[in-house]
Amino acid sequence: MDGQATELNKTRLPQHLAIIMDGNGRWAKARGMMRTQGHHRGLEILRQTVRDVGELGIPNLTLYSFSSENWSRPQQEINDLMGLLKYFIRKDLAELHTENVKVRIIGRRDDLPDDIAPLIDEAESLTKDNTGLTLMIAFNYGSQDEIARCAAKLAQQAVEGEISPDDITPELIEKNLDTAGVPAPDMILRTSGEQRLSNFLMWQAAYAELVFIDCHWPDFNAQELHNAVAEYQSRDRRYGGVKEGAAS
Ligand code: FPP
């Protein structure tokens, strides 16, 4: 591709990239458009990004599409985001399956509109044995809610005598989070200039490299992805230890 200053090291790609797709509203406003038009454009970029990330060779991708807090938005915008998830699954599921993508939807299910749950089930069951990119869409997702649901599940198991309190370790918690079975993100990218996690993958982010870029999500593209991964590769990851060969 043209204009890429830094070659990426293909042996040091993040194994899990998680993205907070922010800035649809500001992108639309700057163009005198409705916020929902920003989300529509955002969905096109989401599709392209799934392809770009797969082509780059990153095996796990999580995208934050609707947070537990997004219910406070105007009803019209909420309806539109629900509609986009349905549209995405209906329109893209067959192609994602052909491309060997495993689709998972993380987040709370029980307060979603009735017509969404069967679509989510269909997407997950159709693609569950696929071995290519794992695509997790965080929808009606919030970390605090995920951790609280996990705690409730483990408390119930303790009450029923299936586990004892001493069995509750970080590993057991991980197995009971929505993201069970997928490695923690190595890299969390947020577009549009804000520098916070906004209740996204807070447990899983313990050792993630956080990369913030100014570009609004509807302007995100393969070049921005490349630059962000190059930034990730420039970081020195120590996981609380010391660098190999460093003085003690
Ligand atoms: C944040 O921008 C973006 C969202 C809350 C929604 C993200 C949704 C998409 C990218 C498309 C929908 C895809 C699916 C699968 C549902 P913002 O609206 O907070 O922007 P702002 O901060 O500029 O107002």
CSV table of C-alpha atoms and ligand atoms in Angstrom, one decimal:
chain,number,residue,atom,x,y,z
A,1,MET,CA,0.0,0.0,0.0
A,2,ASP,CA,1.2,3.5,-0.7
A,3,GLY,CA,2.4,6.0,1.9
A,4,GLN,CA,3.2,3.6,4.7
A,5,ALA,CA,6.4,4.7,6.3
A,6,THR,CA,6.8,1.8,8.8
A,7,GLU,CA,6.9,-1.8,7.8
A,8,LEU,CA,4.9,-3.9,10.3
A,9,ASN,CA,6.6,-6.9,11.9
A,10,LYS,CA,4.2,-9.8,11.1
A,11,THR,CA,5.6,-11.9,13.9
A,12,ARG,CA,4.6,-9.2,16.5
A,13,LEU,CA,1.0,-8.5,15.5
A,14,PRO,CA,-1.5,-8.1,18.3
A,15,GLN,CA,-3.4,-11.4,18.7
A,16,HIS,CA,-6.5,-9.6,19.7
A,17,LEU,CA,-7.3,-6.0,18.7
A,18,ALA,CA,-10.3,-4.3,20.3
A,19,ILE,CA,-11.7,-1.0,18.9
A,20,ILE,CA,-13.8,1.7,20.4
A,21,MET,CA,-15.4,3.1,17.3
A,22,ASP,CA,-15.9,6.7,18.4
A,23,GLY,CA,-16.8,9.9,16.6
A,24,ASN,CA,-19.7,9.0,14.3
A,25,GLY,CA,-21.7,11.8,15.7
A,26,ARG,CA,-19.0,14.5,15.4
A,27,TRP,CA,-18.2,13.3,11.9
A,28,ALA,CA,-21.8,13.7,10.8
A,29,LYS,CA,-22.2,17.0,12.6
A,30,ALA,CA,-19.2,18.5,10.8
A,31,ARG,CA,-20.9,17.7,7.5
A,32,GLY,CA,-24.4,19.0,8.5
A,33,MET,CA,-25.7,15.4,8.5
A,34,MET,CA,-27.8,13.5,11.1
A,35,ARG,CA,-25.9,11.5,13.7
A,36,THR,CA,-27.6,8.4,12.4
A,37,GLN,CA,-25.9,9.0,9.0
A,38,GLY,CA,-22.6,8.9,10.9
A,39,HIS,CA,-23.5,5.5,12.3
A,40,HIS,CA,-24.5,4.2,8.8
A,41,ARG,CA,-21.2,5.3,7.4
A,42,GLY,CA,-19.6,3.7,10.6
A,43,LEU,CA,-21.1,0.4,9.7
A,44,GLU,CA,-19.5,0.5,6.2
A,45,ILE,CA,-16.1,1.2,7.9
A,46,LEU,CA,-16.8,-1.7,10.3
A,47,ARG,CA,-17.2,-4.0,7.4
A,48,GLN,CA,-14.0,-2.8,5.7
A,49,THR,CA,-12.1,-3.0,8.9
A,50,VAL,CA,-13.1,-6.7,9.4
A,51,ARG,CA,-11.6,-7.4,6.0
A,52,ASP,CA,-8.4,-5.3,6.7
A,53,VAL,CA,-7.8,-6.8,10.1
A,54,GLY,CA,-8.3,-10.4,8.7
A,55,GLU,CA,-5.9,-9.6,5.8
A,56,LEU,CA,-3.3,-8.2,8.2
A,57,GLY,CA,-3.4,-11.5,10.0
A,58,ILE,CA,-4.8,-10.4,13.4
A,59,PRO,CA,-6.8,-13.4,14.6
A,60,ASN,CA,-9.2,-11.8,17.1
A,61,LEU,CA,-11.2,-8.5,16.7
A,62,THR,CA,-13.6,-6.9,19.1
A,63,LEU,CA,-15.7,-3.9,18.1
A,64,TYR,CA,-17.7,-1.8,20.6
A,65,SER,CA,-21.0,-1.1,18.9
A,66,PHE,CA,-23.5,-0.3,21.6
A,67,SER,CA,-22.7,0.2,25.3
A,68,SER,CA,-24.9,-0.4,28.3
A,69,GLU,CA,-24.9,3.4,28.7
A,70,ASN,CA,-26.1,4.1,25.1
A,71,TRP,CA,-29.7,3.5,26.2
A,72,SER,CA,-29.6,7.2,27.4
A,73,ARG,CA,-29.4,8.4,23.8
A,74,PRO,CA,-32.5,9.7,22.0
A,75,GLN,CA,-34.9,6.8,21.2
A,76,GLN,CA,-34.5,7.4,17.4
A,77,GLU,CA,-30.8,6.9,17.6
A,78,ILE,CA,-31.2,3.8,19.8
A,79,ASN,CA,-33.7,2.3,17.2
A,80,ASP,CA,-31.2,3.1,14.5
A,81,LEU,CA,-28.4,1.3,16.2
A,82,MET,CA,-30.6,-1.7,16.9
A,83,GLY,CA,-31.6,-1.6,13.2
A,84,LEU,CA,-28.0,-1.5,12.1
A,85,LEU,CA,-27.1,-4.6,14.1
A,86,LYS,CA,-30.0,-6.5,12.5
A,87,TYR,CA,-29.1,-5.2,9.1
A,88,PHE,CA,-25.5,-6.2,9.6
A,89,ILE,CA,-26.3,-9.7,10.7
A,90,ARG,CA,-28.9,-10.2,7.9
A,91,LYS,CA,-26.8,-8.8,5.2
A,92,ASP,CA,-23.3,-9.9,6.1
A,93,LEU,CA,-23.7,-13.2,7.9
A,94,ALA,CA,-23.5,-15.4,4.8
A,95,GLU,CA,-20.4,-13.6,3.6
A,96,LEU,CA,-18.7,-13.7,7.0
A,97,HIS,CA,-19.5,-17.4,7.2
A,98,THR,CA,-18.0,-18.0,3.7
A,99,GLU,CA,-14.9,-16.0,4.8
A,100,ASN,CA,-14.6,-18.5,7.7
A,101,VAL,CA,-15.2,-15.8,10.3
A,102,LYS,CA,-16.5,-16.9,13.8
A,103,VAL,CA,-19.0,-14.3,15.0
A,104,ARG,CA,-19.7,-13.8,18.7
A,105,ILE,CA,-21.9,-11.1,20.3
A,106,ILE,CA,-20.9,-10.1,23.8
A,107,GLY,CA,-23.0,-8.1,26.2
A,108,ARG,CA,-26.3,-8.4,28.0
A,109,ARG,CA,-29.0,-10.3,26.1
A,110,ASP,CA,-32.0,-10.2,28.4
A,111,ASP,CA,-33.1,-6.6,27.8
A,112,LEU,CA,-32.6,-6.6,24.0
A,113,PRO,CA,-35.7,-6.3,21.7
A,114,ASP,CA,-37.2,-9.8,21.1
A,115,ASP,CA,-36.3,-9.9,17.4
A,116,ILE,CA,-32.6,-9.5,18.0
A,117,ALA,CA,-31.9,-12.5,20.2
A,118,PRO,CA,-32.7,-15.1,17.4
A,119,LEU,CA,-30.5,-13.2,15.0
A,120,ILE,CA,-27.6,-13.3,17.5
A,121,ASP,CA,-28.2,-17.0,18.1
A,122,GLU,CA,-28.2,-17.7,14.4
A,123,ALA,CA,-25.0,-15.7,13.8
A,124,GLU,CA,-23.2,-17.6,16.5
A,125,SER,CA,-24.4,-21.1,15.8
A,126,LEU,CA,-23.9,-20.8,12.0
A,127,THR,CA,-20.2,-19.7,12.5
A,128,LYS,CA,-19.2,-21.5,15.7
A,129,ASP,CA,-16.9,-24.0,14.0
A,130,ASN,CA,-15.2,-21.5,11.8
A,131,THR,CA,-11.5,-21.2,12.2
A,132,GLY,CA,-10.6,-17.9,10.7
A,133,LEU,CA,-10.9,-14.4,12.3
A,134,THR,CA,-13.0,-14.4,15.6
A,135,LEU,CA,-15.1,-11.3,15.4
A,136,MET,CA,-16.7,-10.2,18.7
A,137,ILE,CA,-19.3,-7.5,18.4
A,138,ALA,CA,-19.9,-5.8,21.8
A,139,PHE,CA,-23.5,-4.9,21.8
A,140,ASN,CA,-25.5,-3.8,24.9
A,141,TYR,CA,-22.1,-4.3,26.5
A,142,GLY,CA,-20.5,-2.7,29.6
A,143,SER,CA,-17.6,-4.2,31.6
A,144,GLN,CA,-19.2,-3.5,35.0
A,145,ASP,CA,-22.3,-5.3,33.9
A,146,GLU,CA,-20.3,-8.2,32.5
A,147,ILE,CA,-18.3,-8.5,35.7
A,148,ALA,CA,-21.5,-8.3,37.8
A,149,ARG,CA,-23.1,-11.0,35.7
A,150,CYS,CA,-20.0,-13.2,36.1
A,151,ALA,CA,-20.0,-12.6,39.9
A,152,ALA,CA,-23.7,-13.5,40.1
A,153,LYS,CA,-23.1,-16.7,38.1
A,154,LEU,CA,-20.2,-17.8,40.4
A,155,ALA,CA,-22.2,-16.9,43.6
A,156,GLN,CA,-25.1,-19.1,42.3
A,157,GLN,CA,-22.6,-21.9,41.7
A,158,ALA,CA,-21.3,-21.5,45.3
A,159,VAL,CA,-24.8,-21.5,46.7
A,160,GLU,CA,-25.5,-24.7,44.9
A,161,GLY,CA,-22.3,-26.2,46.2
A,162,GLU,CA,-20.7,-26.6,42.8
A,163,ILE,CA,-17.7,-24.4,43.8
A,164,SER,CA,-16.3,-23.1,47.0
A,165,PRO,CA,-15.2,-19.4,47.5
A,166,ASP,CA,-11.6,-20.5,47.4
A,167,ASP,CA,-12.1,-21.7,43.8
A,168,ILE,CA,-12.7,-18.2,42.6
A,169,THR,CA,-9.4,-17.2,40.9
A,170,PRO,CA,-8.7,-14.8,38.0
A,171,GLU,CA,-8.7,-17.8,35.7
A,172,LEU,CA,-12.2,-18.9,36.8
A,173,ILE,CA,-13.5,-15.4,36.4
A,174,GLU,CA,-12.0,-15.2,32.9
A,175,LYS,CA,-13.9,-18.4,32.0
A,176,ASN,CA,-17.1,-16.9,33.1
A,177,LEU,CA,-16.8,-13.5,31.3
A,178,ASP,CA,-18.5,-13.0,28.0
A,179,THR,CA,-15.1,-13.1,26.3
A,180,ALA,CA,-14.4,-16.7,27.6
A,181,GLY,CA,-12.0,-18.6,25.4
A,182,VAL,CA,-10.6,-15.5,23.5
A,183,PRO,CA,-7.2,-14.2,24.6
A,184,ALA,CA,-7.3,-10.8,26.3
A,185,PRO,CA,-6.7,-7.9,23.9
A,186,ASP,CA,-3.1,-6.9,23.4
A,187,MET,CA,-4.2,-3.6,21.9
A,188,ILE,CA,-7.2,-1.4,22.4
A,189,LEU,CA,-7.6,1.4,19.9
A,190,ARG,CA,-10.0,4.3,20.3
A,191,THR,CA,-10.7,6.7,17.5
A,192,SER,CA,-11.8,10.3,17.7
A,193,GLY,CA,-9.4,11.7,20.3
A,194,GLU,CA,-11.0,10.7,23.6
A,195,GLN,CA,-8.6,8.9,26.0
A,196,ARG,CA,-10.7,6.6,28.1
A,197,LEU,CA,-12.0,3.1,28.1
A,198,SER,CA,-15.7,4.0,28.7
A,199,ASN,CA,-16.6,0.7,30.4
A,200,PHE,CA,-15.1,-1.5,27.6
A,201,LEU,CA,-13.2,-4.7,28.4
A,202,MET,CA,-11.9,-3.3,31.7
A,203,TRP,CA,-11.0,-6.7,33.2
A,204,GLN,CA,-9.4,-7.9,29.9
A,205,ALA,CA,-7.5,-4.6,29.4
A,206,ALA,CA,-5.1,-5.3,32.3
A,207,TYR,CA,-2.0,-5.4,30.1
A,208,ALA,CA,-3.4,-4.1,26.8
A,209,GLU,CA,-1.6,-1.3,25.0
A,210,LEU,CA,-3.9,1.6,24.6
A,211,VAL,CA,-3.7,3.5,21.3
A,212,PHE,CA,-5.7,6.7,20.8
A,213,ILE,CA,-6.0,8.4,17.5
A,214,ASP,CA,-7.7,11.6,16.4
A,215,CYS,CA,-9.4,10.3,13.3
A,216,HIS,CA,-13.2,9.9,13.6
A,217,TRP,CA,-14.4,6.4,13.1
A,218,PRO,CA,-16.1,7.1,9.7
A,219,ASP,CA,-12.7,8.2,8.4
A,220,PHE,CA,-10.9,5.1,9.6
A,221,ASN,CA,-9.1,3.1,6.9
A,222,ALA,CA,-6.3,0.6,6.3
A,223,GLN,CA,-3.7,3.3,6.5
A,224,GLU,CA,-4.9,4.4,10.0
A,225,LEU,CA,-5.0,0.7,11.0
A,226,HIS,CA,-1.4,0.2,9.8
A,227,ASN,CA,-0.2,3.3,11.7
A,228,ALA,CA,-2.0,2.3,14.9
A,229,VAL,CA,-0.5,-1.2,14.8
A,230,ALA,CA,3.0,0.4,14.1
A,231,GLU,CA,2.4,2.5,17.3
A,232,TYR,CA,1.6,-0.7,19.2
A,233,GLN,CA,4.7,-2.4,17.9
A,234,SER,CA,6.8,0.5,19.1
A,235,ARG,CA,5.7,-0.1,22.7
A,236,ASP,CA,7.8,-2.0,25.3
A,237,ARG,CA,5.5,-4.6,26.9
A,238,ARG,CA,6.7,-5.8,30.3
A,239,TYR,CA,3.6,-7.2,32.0
A,240,GLY,CA,4.7,-5.9,35.3
A,241,GLY,CA,8.2,-7.5,35.0
A,242,VAL,CA,11.5,-6.0,33.8
A,243,LYS,CA,12.8,-5.9,30.3
A,244,GLU,CA,15.0,-8.9,29.4
A,245,GLY,CA,18.6,-8.1,30.1
A,246,ALA,CA,17.7,-4.9,32.0
A,247,ALA,CA,19.8,-4.1,35.1
A,248,SER,CA,18.1,-5.3,38.3
B,1,FPP,C1,-19.7,6.2,18.9
B,1,FPP,O1,-19.8,7.4,18.2
B,1,FPP,C2,-20.2,5.1,18.2
B,1,FPP,C3,-21.3,4.4,18.6
B,1,FPP,C4,-22.0,4.6,19.9
B,1,FPP,C5,-21.9,3.3,17.7
B,1,FPP,C6,-20.9,2.6,16.9
B,1,FPP,C7,-21.7,1.9,15.8
B,1,FPP,C8,-21.2,1.7,14.5
B,1,FPP,C9,-19.9,2.0,14.1
B,1,FPP,C10,-22.1,1.2,13.5
B,1,FPP,C11,-23.1,0.3,14.0
B,1,FPP,C12,-22.7,-1.1,13.9
B,1,FPP,C13,-23.4,-2.1,14.5
B,1,FPP,C14,-23.0,-3.5,14.2
B,1,FPP,C15,-24.5,-1.9,15.4
B,1,FPP,P1,-20.7,8.6,18.9
B,1,FPP,O2,-22.0,8.5,18.3
B,1,FPP,O3,-20.5,8.5,20.3
B,1,FPP,O4,-19.9,9.8,18.3
B,1,FPP,P2,-19.7,11.2,19.0
B,1,FPP,O5,-18.8,10.9,20.2
B,1,FPP,O6,-18.9,12.0,17.9
B,1,FPP,O7,-21.0,11.8,19.3
